[in-house]
């Protein structure tokens, strides 16, 4: 005796609009500042204070990290925010880059 | 370069006639910095493609050119720079303009350093053999260092 099979309705495929491949809301990007032999230490401190609104102590700590260790991770944020901060830092002639934080 | 007055809106500097001349000299000899070509990302090629990085470099180069042009213009513009008695000048900059001025002076210093071959002085690297262009670049670096220091002093002086 044949059994009756209930029709199965598959859900419609979800189409994700292809707007951008860049995960702009992913707060997994690091803004890194690299040491260089030209920018003056007080200048670098000033730039960190101005760009990030940090107090002098925090800005100096990162400046010294750049100077002594060659680089300092300044902030972790979304790709768009990280790009904006790298733009600002490079506008001040600092060597800044962003990188994905895979940790 | 001496800070005469400062409030939340603007800063007023006194420039001697010689300082006014030297700032204009500095901006005139400033080379466009090559550092603007630095990549946005050093090791996350998946995040930034080449065309994005190139566009970014162009944007940065234009930014530095604009800052220098603005600073040069302010030194000549009577609305910003007024000649006083004895040939000195009063330079008035709005808060944001002072930051732009600082960026322009520092970029001139970086450009001069690059023209010397980007030596690492802390590592004892020597400058290329003396030549007229090198001497000019060394003078530009020293001048810019003086003005950067004065601008920073003014920016961080309490109102």
mmCIF file of C-alpha atoms in Angstrom:
data_model
loop_
_atom_site.group_PDB
_atom_site.id
_atom_site.type_symbol
_atom_site.label_atom_id
_atom_site.label_comp_id
_atom_site.label_asym_id
_atom_site.label_seq_id
_atom_site.Cartn_x
_atom_site.Cartn_y
_atom_site.Cartn_z
ATOM 1 C CA UNK A 1 0.000 0.000 0.000
ATOM 2 C CA UNK A 2 1.508 3.177 -1.112
ATOM 3 C CA UNK A 3 1.943 5.804 1.431
ATOM 4 C CA UNK A 4 1.016 9.333 0.791
ATOM 5 C CA UNK A 5 3.876 11.691 0.804
ATOM 6 C CA UNK A 6 3.169 15.133 1.990
ATOM 7 C CA UNK A 7 4.545 17.737 -0.396
ATOM 8 C CA UNK A 8 7.508 19.504 1.011
ATOM 9 C CA UNK A 9 7.867 23.157 0.317
ATOM 10 C CA UNK A 10 11.426 24.244 0.278
ATOM 11 C CA UNK A 11 12.110 27.671 1.581
ATOM 12 C CA UNK A 12 12.954 30.186 -1.060
ATOM 13 C CA UNK A 13 16.668 30.764 -1.334
ATOM 14 C CA UNK A 14 17.810 33.816 0.514
ATOM 15 C CA UNK A 15 19.462 36.191 -1.903
ATOM 16 C CA UNK A 16 21.940 38.464 -0.267
ATOM 17 C CA UNK A 17 22.395 41.633 -2.277
ATOM 18 C CA UNK A 18 25.992 41.962 -3.357
ATOM 19 C CA UNK A 19 26.711 45.461 -2.191
ATOM 20 C CA UNK A 20 30.220 45.156 -0.894
ATOM 21 C CA UNK A 21 32.707 42.469 -0.046
ATOM 22 C CA UNK A 22 34.271 44.659 2.621
ATOM 23 C CA UNK A 23 33.109 43.872 6.131
ATOM 24 C CA UNK A 24 32.776 47.456 7.224
ATOM 25 C CA UNK A 25 30.970 46.675 10.471
ATOM 26 C CA UNK A 26 33.521 44.128 11.597
ATOM 27 C CA UNK A 27 35.450 45.679 14.440
ATOM 28 C CA UNK A 28 38.449 43.539 13.674
ATOM 29 C CA UNK A 29 40.884 46.013 12.177
ATOM 30 C CA UNK A 30 43.931 47.383 13.903
ATOM 31 C CA UNK A 31 45.435 50.791 13.273
ATOM 32 C CA UNK A 32 49.189 50.447 13.555
ATOM 33 C CA UNK A 33 51.768 53.223 13.698
ATOM 34 C CA UNK A 34 55.334 52.397 12.649
ATOM 35 C CA UNK A 35 58.575 53.923 13.775
ATOM 36 C CA UNK A 36 60.403 56.219 11.419
ATOM 37 C CA UNK A 37 63.634 58.145 11.778
ATOM 38 C CA UNK A 38 62.233 61.555 10.952
ATOM 39 C CA UNK A 39 59.167 62.543 12.950
ATOM 40 C CA UNK A 40 59.932 64.176 16.275
ATOM 41 C CA UNK A 41 58.698 62.486 19.438
ATOM 42 C CA UNK A 42 56.676 65.476 20.723
ATOM 43 C CA UNK A 43 55.108 65.777 17.274
ATOM 44 C CA UNK A 44 54.011 62.121 17.284
ATOM 45 C CA UNK A 45 52.559 62.563 20.782
ATOM 46 C CA UNK A 46 50.637 65.621 19.631
ATOM 47 C CA UNK A 47 49.239 63.768 16.615
ATOM 48 C CA UNK A 48 47.979 60.894 18.774
ATOM 49 C CA UNK A 49 46.330 63.365 21.146
ATOM 50 C CA UNK A 50 44.698 65.231 18.281
ATOM 51 C CA UNK A 51 43.559 62.291 16.173
ATOM 52 C CA UNK A 52 42.303 60.064 18.997
ATOM 53 C CA UNK A 53 41.538 62.650 21.668
ATOM 54 C CA UNK A 54 43.839 60.890 24.110
ATOM 55 C CA UNK A 55 45.402 62.532 27.126
ATOM 56 C CA UNK A 56 49.103 63.243 27.067
ATOM 57 C CA UNK A 57 50.070 60.210 29.158
ATOM 58 C CA UNK A 58 48.364 57.703 26.877
ATOM 59 C CA UNK A 59 49.662 59.409 23.750
ATOM 60 C CA UNK A 60 53.224 59.354 25.110
ATOM 61 C CA UNK A 61 52.956 55.679 26.052
ATOM 62 C CA UNK A 62 52.053 54.773 22.467
ATOM 63 C CA UNK A 63 54.678 57.136 21.064
ATOM 64 C CA UNK A 64 57.343 55.417 23.178
ATOM 65 C CA UNK A 65 56.080 52.012 22.095
ATOM 66 C CA UNK A 66 56.481 53.096 18.475
ATOM 67 C CA UNK A 67 59.956 54.417 19.200
ATOM 68 C CA UNK A 68 61.213 51.470 21.254
ATOM 69 C CA UNK A 69 59.434 48.519 19.674
ATOM 70 C CA UNK A 70 59.099 49.717 16.121
ATOM 71 C CA UNK A 71 55.318 49.804 16.089
ATOM 72 C CA UNK A 72 52.304 50.308 18.250
ATOM 73 C CA UNK A 73 48.747 49.110 17.826
ATOM 74 C CA UNK A 74 46.751 52.253 18.439
ATOM 75 C CA UNK A 75 43.149 51.161 18.200
ATOM 76 C CA UNK A 76 40.891 48.291 17.109
ATOM 77 C CA UNK A 77 37.792 49.193 15.141
ATOM 78 C CA UNK A 78 35.759 48.658 11.998
ATOM 79 C CA UNK A 79 37.399 48.853 8.586
ATOM 80 C CA UNK A 80 35.823 52.219 7.774
ATOM 81 C CA UNK A 81 36.865 53.753 11.069
ATOM 82 C CA UNK A 82 40.350 52.292 10.766
ATOM 83 C CA UNK A 83 40.717 53.707 7.253
ATOM 84 C CA UNK A 84 39.635 57.123 8.479
ATOM 85 C CA UNK A 85 42.211 57.072 11.262
ATOM 86 C CA UNK A 86 44.982 55.868 8.954
ATOM 87 C CA UNK A 87 44.101 58.725 6.580
ATOM 88 C CA UNK A 88 44.366 61.224 9.415
ATOM 89 C CA UNK A 89 47.662 59.850 10.696
ATOM 90 C CA UNK A 90 49.192 59.814 7.229
ATOM 91 C CA UNK A 91 47.901 63.329 6.726
ATOM 92 C CA UNK A 92 50.296 64.198 9.540
ATOM 93 C CA UNK A 93 53.058 62.277 7.699
ATOM 94 C CA UNK A 94 53.114 59.397 10.173
ATOM 95 C CA UNK A 95 53.639 55.855 8.937
ATOM 96 C CA UNK A 96 50.304 54.298 9.743
ATOM 97 C CA UNK A 97 48.665 51.225 8.325
ATOM 98 C CA UNK A 98 45.742 48.992 9.130
ATOM 99 C CA UNK A 99 45.701 45.264 9.440
ATOM 100 C CA UNK A 100 43.128 42.600 10.117
ATOM 101 C CA UNK A 101 43.109 41.307 13.653
ATOM 102 C CA UNK A 102 42.889 37.557 13.332
ATOM 103 C CA UNK A 103 43.384 36.981 17.030
ATOM 104 C CA UNK B 1 57.613 82.685 16.160
ATOM 105 C CA UNK B 2 55.922 83.700 19.346
ATOM 106 C CA UNK B 3 52.370 83.074 20.486
ATOM 107 C CA UNK B 4 50.703 86.420 21.150
ATOM 108 C CA UNK B 5 47.147 85.379 21.845
ATOM 109 C CA UNK B 6 45.078 82.235 21.921
ATOM 110 C CA UNK B 7 41.463 81.274 22.486
ATOM 111 C CA UNK B 8 39.174 78.441 21.396
ATOM 112 C CA UNK B 9 38.670 80.030 17.990
ATOM 113 C CA UNK B 10 42.090 81.182 16.885
ATOM 114 C CA UNK B 11 45.766 81.675 17.589
ATOM 115 C CA UNK B 12 47.815 84.776 16.877
ATOM 116 C CA UNK B 13 51.556 84.508 16.280
ATOM 117 C CA UNK B 14 54.234 87.121 16.009
ATOM 118 C CA UNK B 15 56.652 86.388 13.202
ATOM 119 C CA UNK B 16 59.822 88.367 12.759
ATOM 120 C CA UNK B 17 60.537 89.517 9.237
ATOM 121 C CA UNK B 18 63.229 86.839 9.012
ATOM 122 C CA UNK B 19 60.897 84.082 10.237
ATOM 123 C CA UNK B 20 58.271 85.138 7.713
ATOM 124 C CA UNK B 21 60.863 84.949 4.959
ATOM 125 C CA UNK B 22 62.184 81.580 6.166
ATOM 126 C CA UNK B 23 58.724 80.017 6.321
ATOM 127 C CA UNK B 24 58.069 81.065 2.748
ATOM 128 C CA UNK B 25 61.484 79.716 1.783
ATOM 129 C CA UNK B 26 60.663 76.433 3.517
ATOM 130 C CA UNK B 27 57.414 75.951 1.643
ATOM 131 C CA UNK B 28 59.022 77.003 -1.635
ATOM 132 C CA UNK B 29 61.769 74.392 -1.435
ATOM 133 C CA UNK B 30 59.558 71.692 0.080
ATOM 134 C CA UNK B 31 59.378 68.616 -2.064
ATOM 135 C CA UNK B 32 56.298 66.517 -2.304
ATOM 136 C CA UNK B 33 56.723 63.727 0.180
ATOM 137 C CA UNK B 34 56.934 60.217 -1.227
ATOM 138 C CA UNK B 35 55.601 58.789 2.023
ATOM 139 C CA UNK B 36 52.111 59.357 0.710
ATOM 140 C CA UNK B 37 52.697 56.289 -1.433
ATOM 141 C CA UNK B 38 52.874 54.101 1.621
ATOM 142 C CA UNK B 39 50.269 51.396 1.450
ATOM 143 C CA UNK B 40 47.181 51.631 3.550
ATOM 144 C CA UNK B 41 47.849 48.107 4.708
ATOM 145 C CA UNK B 42 51.179 46.305 4.999
ATOM 146 C CA UNK B 43 50.008 42.758 5.183
ATOM 147 C CA UNK B 44 46.305 42.494 4.676
ATOM 148 C CA UNK B 45 46.214 42.392 0.928
ATOM 149 C CA UNK B 46 42.784 40.810 1.148
ATOM 150 C CA UNK B 47 41.374 43.963 2.694
ATOM 151 C CA UNK B 48 42.766 46.599 0.354
ATOM 152 C CA UNK B 49 43.236 46.083 -3.345
ATOM 153 C CA UNK B 50 45.853 47.871 -5.413
ATOM 154 C CA UNK B 51 43.552 50.419 -6.959
ATOM 155 C CA UNK B 52 42.221 51.381 -3.528
ATOM 156 C CA UNK B 53 45.762 51.780 -2.239
ATOM 157 C CA UNK B 54 46.728 53.872 -5.278
ATOM 158 C CA UNK B 55 43.693 56.073 -4.831
ATOM 159 C CA UNK B 56 44.555 56.499 -1.196
ATOM 160 C CA UNK B 57 48.119 57.504 -2.079
ATOM 161 C CA UNK B 58 46.842 60.109 -4.530
ATOM 162 C CA UNK B 59 44.485 61.459 -1.903
ATOM 163 C CA UNK B 60 47.302 61.793 0.610
ATOM 164 C CA UNK B 61 49.593 63.516 -1.900
ATOM 165 C CA UNK B 62 46.833 65.983 -2.734
ATOM 166 C CA UNK B 63 46.211 66.524 0.974
ATOM 167 C CA UNK B 64 49.855 67.466 1.567
ATOM 168 C CA UNK B 65 49.881 69.746 -1.473
ATOM 169 C CA UNK B 66 46.735 71.478 -0.244
ATOM 170 C CA UNK B 67 48.176 71.965 3.243
ATOM 171 C CA UNK B 68 51.342 73.535 1.835
ATOM 172 C CA UNK B 69 49.395 75.754 -0.579
ATOM 173 C CA UNK B 70 47.126 76.922 2.220
ATOM 174 C CA UNK B 71 50.052 77.718 4.514
ATOM 175 C CA UNK B 72 51.790 79.668 1.747
ATOM 176 C CA UNK B 73 48.606 81.540 0.984
ATOM 177 C CA UNK B 74 48.020 82.494 4.632
ATOM 178 C CA UNK B 75 51.505 83.982 4.845
ATOM 179 C CA UNK B 76 50.634 86.299 1.946
ATOM 180 C CA UNK B 77 46.979 86.930 2.737
ATOM 181 C CA UNK B 78 46.378 90.234 4.608
ATOM 182 C CA UNK B 79 43.348 88.653 6.291
ATOM 183 C CA UNK B 80 45.701 86.184 7.962
ATOM 184 C CA UNK B 81 49.062 87.883 8.039
ATOM 185 C CA UNK B 82 49.398 91.575 8.818
ATOM 186 C CA UNK B 83 52.658 93.457 8.605
ATOM 187 C CA UNK B 84 53.371 95.461 11.719
ATOM 188 C CA UNK B 85 55.947 97.941 12.861
ATOM 189 C CA UNK B 86 59.567 97.061 12.322
ATOM 190 C CA UNK B 87 58.685 94.610 9.573
ATOM 191 C CA UNK B 88 57.308 91.915 11.865
ATOM 192 C CA UNK B 89 54.085 90.079 11.047
ATOM 193 C CA UNK B 90 50.998 89.060 12.986
ATOM 194 C CA UNK B 91 49.780 85.697 11.751
ATOM 195 C CA UNK B 92 46.248 84.741 12.759
ATOM 196 C CA UNK B 93 45.175 81.140 12.298
ATOM 197 C CA UNK B 94 41.861 79.515 13.164
ATOM 198 C CA UNK B 95 42.099 76.389 15.304
ATOM 199 C CA UNK B 96 41.915 73.981 12.372
ATOM 200 C CA UNK B 97 44.248 76.132 10.318
ATOM 201 C CA UNK B 98 46.974 75.826 12.936
ATOM 202 C CA UNK B 99 46.837 72.043 12.591
ATOM 203 C CA UNK B 100 47.045 72.364 8.815
ATOM 204 C CA UNK B 101 49.979 74.750 9.169
ATOM 205 C CA UNK B 102 51.713 72.258 11.455
ATOM 206 C CA UNK B 103 51.123 69.439 8.974
ATOM 207 C CA UNK B 104 52.556 71.560 6.158
ATOM 208 C CA UNK B 105 55.694 72.464 8.105
ATOM 209 C CA UNK B 106 56.260 68.866 9.179
ATOM 210 C CA UNK B 107 55.645 67.570 5.657
ATOM 211 C CA UNK B 108 58.282 70.027 4.420
ATOM 212 C CA UNK B 109 60.697 68.550 6.977
ATOM 213 C CA UNK B 110 59.881 65.012 5.863
ATOM 214 C CA UNK B 111 60.278 65.966 2.214
ATOM 215 C CA UNK B 112 63.712 67.482 2.914
ATOM 216 C CA UNK B 113 64.730 64.347 4.808
ATOM 217 C CA UNK B 114 63.641 62.168 1.889
ATOM 218 C CA UNK B 115 65.656 64.277 -0.516
ATOM 219 C CA UNK B 116 68.707 63.414 1.609
ATOM 220 C CA UNK B 117 68.041 59.726 1.025
ATOM 221 C CA UNK B 118 65.940 59.169 4.174
ATOM 222 C CA UNK B 119 68.970 58.650 6.456
ATOM 223 C CA UNK B 120 68.477 57.154 9.895
ATOM 224 C CA UNK B 121 70.471 59.606 11.989
ATOM 225 C CA UNK B 122 69.994 57.567 15.164
ATOM 226 C CA UNK B 123 71.695 54.636 13.469
ATOM 227 C CA UNK B 124 74.575 56.886 12.462
ATOM 228 C CA UNK B 125 73.767 56.875 8.778
ATOM 229 C CA UNK B 126 75.633 59.626 6.990
ATOM 230 C CA UNK B 127 74.153 62.132 4.625
ATOM 231 C CA UNK B 128 75.183 61.953 0.999
ATOM 232 C CA UNK B 129 78.244 64.031 0.067
ATOM 233 C CA UNK B 130 77.684 67.754 0.523
ATOM 234 C CA UNK B 131 76.096 69.406 -2.443
ATOM 235 C CA UNK B 132 74.096 72.561 -2.821
ATOM 236 C CA UNK B 133 70.822 70.628 -2.831
ATOM 237 C CA UNK B 134 71.797 68.654 0.279
ATOM 238 C CA UNK B 135 72.777 71.773 2.182
ATOM 239 C CA UNK B 136 69.449 73.335 1.279
ATOM 240 C CA UNK B 137 67.620 70.227 2.500
ATOM 241 C CA UNK B 138 69.560 70.188 5.793
ATOM 242 C CA UNK B 139 68.744 73.852 6.355
ATOM 243 C CA UNK B 140 65.093 73.167 5.532
ATOM 244 C CA UNK B 141 64.998 70.316 8.058
ATOM 245 C CA UNK B 142 66.465 72.477 10.806
ATOM 246 C CA UNK B 143 64.126 75.340 10.018
ATOM 247 C CA UNK B 144 61.111 73.079 10.007
ATOM 248 C CA UNK B 145 62.154 71.522 13.303
ATOM 249 C CA UNK B 146 62.261 74.966 14.886
ATOM 250 C CA UNK B 147 58.811 75.900 13.611
ATOM 251 C CA UNK B 148 57.287 72.523 14.538
ATOM 252 C CA UNK B 149 58.582 72.964 18.083
ATOM 253 C CA UNK B 150 57.169 76.490 18.311
ATOM 254 C CA UNK B 151 53.793 75.434 16.940
ATOM 255 C CA UNK B 152 53.570 72.521 19.371
ATOM 256 C CA UNK B 153 54.495 74.796 22.255
ATOM 257 C CA UNK B 154 51.734 77.185 21.230
ATOM 258 C CA UNK B 155 49.154 74.451 20.689
ATOM 259 C CA UNK B 156 49.724 72.992 24.146
ATOM 260 C CA UNK B 157 50.027 76.262 26.002
ATOM 261 C CA UNK B 158 47.117 76.784 28.339
ATOM 262 C CA UNK B 159 44.570 79.320 27.160
#
